[in-house]
Amino acid sequence: SQQGEEDPQALSIQEGENATMNCSYKTSINNLQWYRQNSGRGLVHLILIRSNEREKHSGRLRVTLDTSKKSSSLLITASRAADTASYFCALGGADGLTFGKGTHLIIQP
Amino acid sequence: EAGVAQSPRYKIIEKRQSVAFWCNPISGHATLYWYQQILGQGPKLLIQFQNNGVVDDSQLPKDRFSAERLKGVDSTLKIQPAKLEDSAVYLCASSLIAGEDQPQHFGDGTRLSIL
């Protein structure tokens, strides 16, 4: 089963700035989900985007999906200290849901 | 709504010993998952249950790992005997129904250290 590849592996920005992380994959998918994991905690579902959708919003989150480039991006606007966490993309396909290795985001005060 | 409950939160054992983890999913969730998350990596699915039946256990090392969900609610995951490479966080998740487009709700996991 394929695994999404997040980029960058780690990202450090100042509070108030926007954070963008990307997920690339190799074969077709039915949908893609993004999850957040705070240190020592479980994963929290953020947003799902289906293969026939190009963009979705949820609060300060914006997710895009480009199936021609086989990539997705997660934008967090006006970052806060509480956004410090690891972010994972999860690919939904014939093999179920598979997670990438994640992007570790640090928001500097 | 109460979240997914897992226990214990931490466990330290020596190699070749056995260990068991417990999970109580969100009430009414038919699908239950066990994941292994090694430090610095994403979760890897070990086993998926639909009610009390196994849907997918293709990545479960069956010579040492076993899992059950007898009454379609709580589940236990066991490792016997443990190896050093089993050091990881074991996450339980549940979803209302099965499907790769279903949001999964995770517990906070059990952190297992093998000495």
PDB file of C-alpha atoms in Angstrom:
ATOM      1  CA  SER A   1       0.000   0.000   0.000  1.00  0.00           C
ATOM      2  CA  GLN A   2       1.265   3.465  -0.797  1.00  0.00           C
ATOM      3  CA  GLN A   3       2.194   6.059   1.776  1.00  0.00           C
ATOM      4  CA  GLY A   4       1.955   9.818   1.439  1.00  0.00           C
ATOM      5  CA  GLU A   5       5.191  11.747   1.749  1.00  0.00           C
ATOM      6  CA  GLU A   6       4.963  14.983   3.714  1.00  0.00           C
ATOM      7  CA  ASP A   7       7.251  17.913   3.033  1.00  0.00           C
ATOM      8  CA  PRO A   8       8.951  19.513   4.857  1.00  0.00           C
ATOM      9  CA  GLN A   9       9.764  17.018   7.622  1.00  0.00           C
ATOM     10  CA  ALA A  10      10.038  19.922  10.069  1.00  0.00           C
ATOM     11  CA  LEU A  11       8.940  23.548   9.984  1.00  0.00           C
ATOM     12  CA  SER A  12       9.535  26.361  12.473  1.00  0.00           C
ATOM     13  CA  ILE A  13       7.742  29.714  12.098  1.00  0.00           C
ATOM     14  CA  GLN A  14       6.834  32.744  14.186  1.00  0.00           C
ATOM     15  CA  GLU A  15       3.437  33.015  15.786  1.00  0.00           C
ATOM     16  CA  GLY A  16       1.023  34.821  13.502  1.00  0.00           C
ATOM     17  CA  GLU A  17       2.690  33.606  10.288  1.00  0.00           C
ATOM     18  CA  ASN A  18       1.109  31.128   7.906  1.00  0.00           C
ATOM     19  CA  ALA A  19       2.307  27.522   7.748  1.00  0.00           C
ATOM     20  CA  THR A  20       2.154  25.384   4.617  1.00  0.00           C
ATOM     21  CA  MET A  21       2.912  21.692   4.430  1.00  0.00           C
ATOM     22  CA  ASN A  22       2.606  19.357   1.468  1.00  0.00           C
ATOM     23  CA  CYS A  23       1.785  15.728   0.850  1.00  0.00           C
ATOM     24  CA  SER A  24       2.712  13.872  -2.325  1.00  0.00           C
ATOM     25  CA  TYR A  25       1.674  10.403  -3.419  1.00  0.00           C
ATOM     26  CA  LYS A  26       2.247   8.041  -6.326  1.00  0.00           C
ATOM     27  CA  THR A  27      -0.969   6.254  -7.310  1.00  0.00           C
ATOM     28  CA  SER A  28      -4.602   7.359  -7.500  1.00  0.00           C
ATOM     29  CA  ILE A  29      -6.604   7.863  -4.329  1.00  0.00           C
ATOM     30  CA  ASN A  30     -10.273   8.186  -3.414  1.00  0.00           C
ATOM     31  CA  ASN A  31      -9.725  10.809  -0.764  1.00  0.00           C
ATOM     32  CA  LEU A  32      -7.115  12.336   1.479  1.00  0.00           C
ATOM     33  CA  GLN A  33      -7.370  13.242   5.158  1.00  0.00           C
ATOM     34  CA  TRP A  34      -5.206  15.465   7.344  1.00  0.00           C
ATOM     35  CA  TYR A  35      -4.636  14.755  11.037  1.00  0.00           C
ATOM     36  CA  ARG A  36      -2.881  16.603  13.848  1.00  0.00           C
ATOM     37  CA  GLN A  37      -0.979  14.946  16.715  1.00  0.00           C
ATOM     38  CA  ASN A  38       0.111  16.889  19.765  1.00  0.00           C
ATOM     39  CA  SER A  39       3.051  15.513  21.716  1.00  0.00           C
ATOM     40  CA  GLY A  40       2.063  12.447  23.731  1.00  0.00           C
ATOM     41  CA  ARG A  41      -1.498  12.423  22.418  1.00  0.00           C
ATOM     42  CA  GLY A  42      -3.531  10.612  19.794  1.00  0.00           C
ATOM     43  CA  LEU A  43      -4.271  11.894  16.308  1.00  0.00           C
ATOM     44  CA  VAL A  44      -7.102  14.334  15.728  1.00  0.00           C
ATOM     45  CA  HIS A  45      -8.954  14.431  12.415  1.00  0.00           C
ATOM     46  CA  LEU A  46      -8.787  17.864  10.772  1.00  0.00           C
ATOM     47  CA  ILE A  47     -10.281  17.662   7.308  1.00  0.00           C
ATOM     48  CA  LEU A  48     -11.125  15.252   4.494  1.00  0.00           C
ATOM     49  CA  ILE A  49     -10.944  16.121   0.810  1.00  0.00           C
ATOM     50  CA  ARG A  50     -12.305  13.811  -1.869  1.00  0.00           C
ATOM     51  CA  SER A  51     -10.623  13.178  -5.215  1.00  0.00           C
ATOM     52  CA  ASN A  52     -13.245  15.244  -7.062  1.00  0.00           C
ATOM     53  CA  GLU A  53     -12.690  18.280  -4.818  1.00  0.00           C
ATOM     54  CA  ARG A  54      -9.973  20.895  -5.277  1.00  0.00           C
ATOM     55  CA  GLU A  55     -10.163  22.937  -2.101  1.00  0.00           C
ATOM     56  CA  LYS A  56     -11.758  22.792   1.361  1.00  0.00           C
ATOM     57  CA  HIS A  57     -11.759  25.154   4.289  1.00  0.00           C
ATOM     58  CA  SER A  58     -12.253  24.655   8.005  1.00  0.00           C
ATOM     59  CA  GLY A  59     -11.652  27.655  10.231  1.00  0.00           C
ATOM     60  CA  ARG A  60      -8.002  28.654   9.816  1.00  0.00           C
ATOM     61  CA  LEU A  61      -7.266  25.564   7.734  1.00  0.00           C
ATOM     62  CA  ARG A  62      -7.246  25.390   3.954  1.00  0.00           C
ATOM     63  CA  VAL A  63      -6.588  22.139   2.126  1.00  0.00           C
ATOM     64  CA  THR A  64      -6.027  21.814  -1.600  1.00  0.00           C
ATOM     65  CA  LEU A  65      -5.798  18.703  -3.730  1.00  0.00           C
ATOM     66  CA  ASP A  66      -4.233  18.505  -7.185  1.00  0.00           C
ATOM     67  CA  THR A  67      -4.833  15.016  -8.530  1.00  0.00           C
ATOM     68  CA  SER A  68      -2.890  15.746 -11.741  1.00  0.00           C
ATOM     69  CA  LYS A  69       0.222  16.464  -9.658  1.00  0.00           C
ATOM     70  CA  LYS A  70      -0.716  13.868  -7.033  1.00  0.00           C
ATOM     71  CA  SER A  71      -0.228  16.325  -4.221  1.00  0.00           C
ATOM     72  CA  SER A  72      -2.116  18.067  -1.440  1.00  0.00           C
ATOM     73  CA  SER A  73      -1.276  21.018   0.739  1.00  0.00           C
ATOM     74  CA  LEU A  74      -2.417  22.091   4.191  1.00  0.00           C
ATOM     75  CA  LEU A  75      -2.300  25.805   4.985  1.00  0.00           C
ATOM     76  CA  ILE A  76      -2.709  27.045   8.547  1.00  0.00           C
ATOM     77  CA  THR A  77      -3.266  30.793   8.644  1.00  0.00           C
ATOM     78  CA  ALA A  78      -2.410  33.122  11.525  1.00  0.00           C
ATOM     79  CA  SER A  79      -0.583  30.387  13.445  1.00  0.00           C
ATOM     80  CA  ARG A  80      -0.807  30.106  17.232  1.00  0.00           C
ATOM     81  CA  ALA A  81       1.416  28.429  19.799  1.00  0.00           C
ATOM     82  CA  ALA A  82      -1.259  25.742  20.196  1.00  0.00           C
ATOM     83  CA  ASP A  83      -0.737  24.735  16.551  1.00  0.00           C
ATOM     84  CA  THR A  84       2.640  23.224  17.510  1.00  0.00           C
ATOM     85  CA  ALA A  85       2.177  19.563  16.613  1.00  0.00           C
ATOM     86  CA  SER A  86       2.882  16.921  13.987  1.00  0.00           C
ATOM     87  CA  TYR A  87       0.616  16.917  10.943  1.00  0.00           C
ATOM     88  CA  PHE A  88      -0.056  13.765   8.947  1.00  0.00           C
ATOM     89  CA  CYS A  89      -1.692  13.177   5.610  1.00  0.00           C
ATOM     90  CA  ALA A  90      -3.580   9.913   5.257  1.00  0.00           C
ATOM     91  CA  LEU A  91      -4.403   8.423   1.877  1.00  0.00           C
ATOM     92  CA  GLY A  92      -7.756   6.736   1.396  1.00  0.00           C
ATOM     93  CA  GLY A  93      -7.842   4.025  -1.228  1.00  0.00           C
ATOM     94  CA  ALA A  94      -8.345   0.345  -1.907  1.00  0.00           C
ATOM     95  CA  ASP A  95      -5.999  -0.565   0.961  1.00  0.00           C
ATOM     96  CA  GLY A  96      -7.903   1.558   3.460  1.00  0.00           C
ATOM     97  CA  LEU A  97      -6.212   4.539   5.122  1.00  0.00           C
ATOM     98  CA  THR A  98      -2.410   4.841   5.159  1.00  0.00           C
ATOM     99  CA  PHE A  99      -0.467   7.545   7.001  1.00  0.00           C
ATOM    100  CA  GLY A 100       2.701   9.378   6.033  1.00  0.00           C
ATOM    101  CA  LYS A 101       5.591  10.194   8.353  1.00  0.00           C
ATOM    102  CA  GLY A 102       4.314  13.668   9.118  1.00  0.00           C
ATOM    103  CA  THR A 103       5.512  17.263   9.268  1.00  0.00           C
ATOM    104  CA  HIS A 104       6.588  18.515  12.680  1.00  0.00           C
ATOM    105  CA  LEU A 105       5.451  22.132  13.056  1.00  0.00           C
ATOM    106  CA  ILE A 106       6.858  24.407  15.749  1.00  0.00           C
ATOM    107  CA  ILE A 107       5.327  27.817  16.367  1.00  0.00           C
ATOM    108  CA  GLN A 108       7.794  30.197  18.009  1.00  0.00           C
ATOM    109  CA  PRO A 109       6.235  32.791  20.381  1.00  0.00           C
TER     110      PRO A 109
ATOM    111  CA  GLU B   1     -19.265  12.432  23.773  1.00  0.00           C
ATOM    112  CA  ALA B   2     -16.558  10.465  25.542  1.00  0.00           C
ATOM    113  CA  GLY B   3     -13.474   9.765  23.446  1.00  0.00           C
ATOM    114  CA  VAL B   4     -11.575   6.553  22.835  1.00  0.00           C
ATOM    115  CA  ALA B   5     -10.156   5.255  26.111  1.00  0.00           C
ATOM    116  CA  GLN B   6      -6.928   3.295  26.299  1.00  0.00           C
ATOM    117  CA  SER B   7      -4.981   1.772  29.155  1.00  0.00           C
ATOM    118  CA  PRO B   8      -2.374   1.612  30.424  1.00  0.00           C
ATOM    119  CA  ARG B   9      -0.741   4.853  29.258  1.00  0.00           C
ATOM    120  CA  TYR B  10       2.759   3.529  29.758  1.00  0.00           C
ATOM    121  CA  LYS B  11       4.248   0.064  30.062  1.00  0.00           C
ATOM    122  CA  ILE B  12       7.819  -1.056  30.521  1.00  0.00           C
ATOM    123  CA  ILE B  13       8.680  -4.737  30.173  1.00  0.00           C
ATOM    124  CA  GLU B  14      11.690  -6.872  29.404  1.00  0.00           C
ATOM    125  CA  LYS B  15      12.071  -8.657  26.088  1.00  0.00           C
ATOM    126  CA  ARG B  16      10.381 -12.031  25.885  1.00  0.00           C
ATOM    127  CA  GLN B  17       7.732 -10.968  28.421  1.00  0.00           C
ATOM    128  CA  SER B  18       4.086 -10.563  27.480  1.00  0.00           C
ATOM    129  CA  VAL B  19       1.921  -7.447  27.573  1.00  0.00           C
ATOM    130  CA  ALA B  20      -1.699  -6.529  26.906  1.00  0.00           C
ATOM    131  CA  PHE B  21      -3.369  -3.270  25.978  1.00  0.00           C
ATOM    132  CA  TRP B  22      -7.031  -2.375  26.359  1.00  0.00           C
ATOM    133  CA  CYS B  23      -9.240  -0.082  24.270  1.00  0.00           C
ATOM    134  CA  ASN B  24     -12.792   1.167  24.708  1.00  0.00           C
ATOM    135  CA  PRO B  25     -14.037   2.892  21.536  1.00  0.00           C
ATOM    136  CA  ILE B  26     -16.575   5.676  21.227  1.00  0.00           C
ATOM    137  CA  SER B  27     -20.045   4.360  21.984  1.00  0.00           C
ATOM    138  CA  GLY B  28     -21.810   3.163  18.852  1.00  0.00           C
ATOM    139  CA  HIS B  29     -18.692   2.988  16.704  1.00  0.00           C
ATOM    140  CA  ALA B  30     -18.746  -0.281  14.799  1.00  0.00           C
ATOM    141  CA  THR B  31     -15.196  -0.136  13.470  1.00  0.00           C
ATOM    142  CA  LEU B  32     -12.107  -0.386  15.660  1.00  0.00           C
ATOM    143  CA  TYR B  33      -8.451  -0.121  14.620  1.00  0.00           C
ATOM    144  CA  TRP B  34      -5.136  -0.863  16.315  1.00  0.00           C
ATOM    145  CA  TYR B  35      -2.083   1.027  15.054  1.00  0.00           C
ATOM    146  CA  GLN B  36       1.613   0.851  15.870  1.00  0.00           C
ATOM    147  CA  GLN B  37       3.465   4.165  15.805  1.00  0.00           C
ATOM    148  CA  ILE B  38       7.248   3.995  15.983  1.00  0.00           C
ATOM    149  CA  LEU B  39       9.025   7.179  17.039  1.00  0.00           C
ATOM    150  CA  GLY B  40       9.251   9.672  14.177  1.00  0.00           C
ATOM    151  CA  GLN B  41       6.836   7.792  11.929  1.00  0.00           C
ATOM    152  CA  GLY B  42       3.159   7.749  11.142  1.00  0.00           C
ATOM    153  CA  PRO B  43       0.758   5.138  12.499  1.00  0.00           C
ATOM    154  CA  LYS B  44       0.825   1.728  10.840  1.00  0.00           C
ATOM    155  CA  LEU B  45      -2.367  -0.319  10.847  1.00  0.00           C
ATOM    156  CA  LEU B  46      -2.084  -3.640  12.680  1.00  0.00           C
ATOM    157  CA  ILE B  47      -5.678  -4.825  12.659  1.00  0.00           C
ATOM    158  CA  GLN B  48      -9.181  -3.582  11.863  1.00  0.00           C
ATOM    159  CA  PHE B  49     -12.392  -4.942  13.366  1.00  0.00           C
ATOM    160  CA  GLN B  50     -15.926  -4.471  12.112  1.00  0.00           C
ATOM    161  CA  ASN B  51     -18.097  -5.181  15.168  1.00  0.00           C
ATOM    162  CA  ASN B  52     -16.450  -8.373  16.490  1.00  0.00           C
ATOM    163  CA  GLY B  53     -15.115  -9.623  13.151  1.00  0.00           C
ATOM    164  CA  VAL B  54     -11.646  -9.047  11.694  1.00  0.00           C
ATOM    165  CA  VAL B  55     -11.637  -7.025   8.458  1.00  0.00           C
ATOM    166  CA  ASP B  56      -7.894  -6.643   7.921  1.00  0.00           C
ATOM    167  CA  ASP B  57      -5.005  -8.148   9.863  1.00  0.00           C
ATOM    168  CA  SER B  58      -2.542  -8.397   6.991  1.00  0.00           C
ATOM    169  CA  GLN B  59       0.148  -6.373   8.818  1.00  0.00           C
ATOM    170  CA  LEU B  60      -0.257  -8.036  12.211  1.00  0.00           C
ATOM    171  CA  PRO B  61       2.780 -10.187  13.148  1.00  0.00           C
ATOM    172  CA  LYS B  62       0.636 -13.151  14.027  1.00  0.00           C
ATOM    173  CA  ASP B  63       3.471 -15.196  15.524  1.00  0.00           C
ATOM    174  CA  ARG B  64       3.558 -12.802  18.473  1.00  0.00           C
ATOM    175  CA  PHE B  65       0.617 -10.387  18.263  1.00  0.00           C
ATOM    176  CA  SER B  66      -3.027 -11.215  18.844  1.00  0.00           C
ATOM    177  CA  ALA B  67      -6.145  -9.103  19.206  1.00  0.00           C
ATOM    178  CA  GLU B  68      -9.767  -9.680  20.003  1.00  0.00           C
ATOM    179  CA  ARG B  69     -13.025  -7.770  20.228  1.00  0.00           C
ATOM    180  CA  LEU B  70     -15.314 -10.401  21.683  1.00  0.00           C
ATOM    181  CA  LYS B  71     -18.548  -8.471  22.223  1.00  0.00           C
ATOM    182  CA  GLY B  72     -18.045  -5.915  19.474  1.00  0.00           C
ATOM    183  CA  VAL B  73     -17.148  -3.142  21.927  1.00  0.00           C
ATOM    184  CA  ASP B  74     -13.909  -3.268  23.953  1.00  0.00           C
ATOM    185  CA  SER B  75     -10.772  -4.723  22.436  1.00  0.00           C
ATOM    186  CA  THR B  76      -7.456  -6.059  23.688  1.00  0.00           C
ATOM    187  CA  LEU B  77      -4.152  -6.306  21.864  1.00  0.00           C
ATOM    188  CA  LYS B  78      -1.523  -8.722  23.187  1.00  0.00           C
ATOM    189  CA  ILE B  79       2.138  -9.216  22.438  1.00  0.00           C
ATOM    190  CA  GLN B  80       3.796 -12.469  23.477  1.00  0.00           C
ATOM    191  CA  PRO B  81       6.773 -12.663  23.539  1.00  0.00           C
ATOM    192  CA  ALA B  82       7.869  -9.044  23.131  1.00  0.00           C
ATOM    193  CA  LYS B  83      10.926  -8.086  21.087  1.00  0.00           C
ATOM    194  CA  LEU B  84      13.037  -4.948  21.292  1.00  0.00           C
ATOM    195  CA  GLU B  85      11.597  -3.700  17.978  1.00  0.00           C
ATOM    196  CA  ASP B  86       8.101  -3.681  19.491  1.00  0.00           C
ATOM    197  CA  SER B  87       8.970  -0.503  21.399  1.00  0.00           C
ATOM    198  CA  ALA B  88       6.386   1.954  20.097  1.00  0.00           C
ATOM    199  CA  VAL B  89       3.139   3.712  20.875  1.00  0.00           C
ATOM    200  CA  TYR B  90       0.074   1.527  20.315  1.00  0.00           C
ATOM    201  CA  LEU B  91      -2.914   3.582  19.247  1.00  0.00           C
ATOM    202  CA  CYS B  92      -6.522   2.524  19.172  1.00  0.00           C
ATOM    203  CA  ALA B  93      -8.995   4.320  16.927  1.00  0.00           C
ATOM    204  CA  SER B  94     -12.663   3.941  16.106  1.00  0.00           C
ATOM    205  CA  SER B  95     -15.051   5.130  13.434  1.00  0.00           C
ATOM    206  CA  LEU B  96     -18.812   5.058  13.158  1.00  0.00           C
ATOM    207  CA  ILE B  97     -18.721   2.819  10.111  1.00  0.00           C
ATOM    208  CA  ALA B  98     -15.996   1.238   8.011  1.00  0.00           C
ATOM    209  CA  GLY B  99     -14.533   3.009   5.012  1.00  0.00           C
ATOM    210  CA  GLU B 100     -11.371   4.840   4.039  1.00  0.00           C
ATOM    211  CA  ASP B 101     -13.367   8.089   3.863  1.00  0.00           C
ATOM    212  CA  GLN B 102     -14.467   7.881   7.492  1.00  0.00           C
ATOM    213  CA  PRO B 103     -12.799  10.140  10.070  1.00  0.00           C
ATOM    214  CA  GLN B 104     -11.063   8.050  12.711  1.00  0.00           C
ATOM    215  CA  HIS B 105     -11.084   9.013  16.382  1.00  0.00           C
ATOM    216  CA  PHE B 106      -7.931   8.118  18.267  1.00  0.00           C
ATOM    217  CA  GLY B 107      -7.135   7.398  21.876  1.00  0.00           C
ATOM    218  CA  ASP B 108      -3.957   8.769  23.450  1.00  0.00           C
ATOM    219  CA  GLY B 109      -2.197   5.436  23.106  1.00  0.00           C
ATOM    220  CA  THR B 110      -0.043   3.149  25.223  1.00  0.00           C
ATOM    221  CA  ARG B 111       3.679   3.860  25.134  1.00  0.00           C
ATOM    222  CA  LEU B 112       5.527   0.526  25.318  1.00  0.00           C
ATOM    223  CA  SER B 113       9.204   0.329  26.160  1.00  0.00           C
ATOM    224  CA  ILE B 114      11.054  -2.983  25.863  1.00  0.00           C
ATOM    225  CA  LEU B 115      14.240  -3.356  27.903  1.00  0.00           C
TER     226      LEU B 115
END
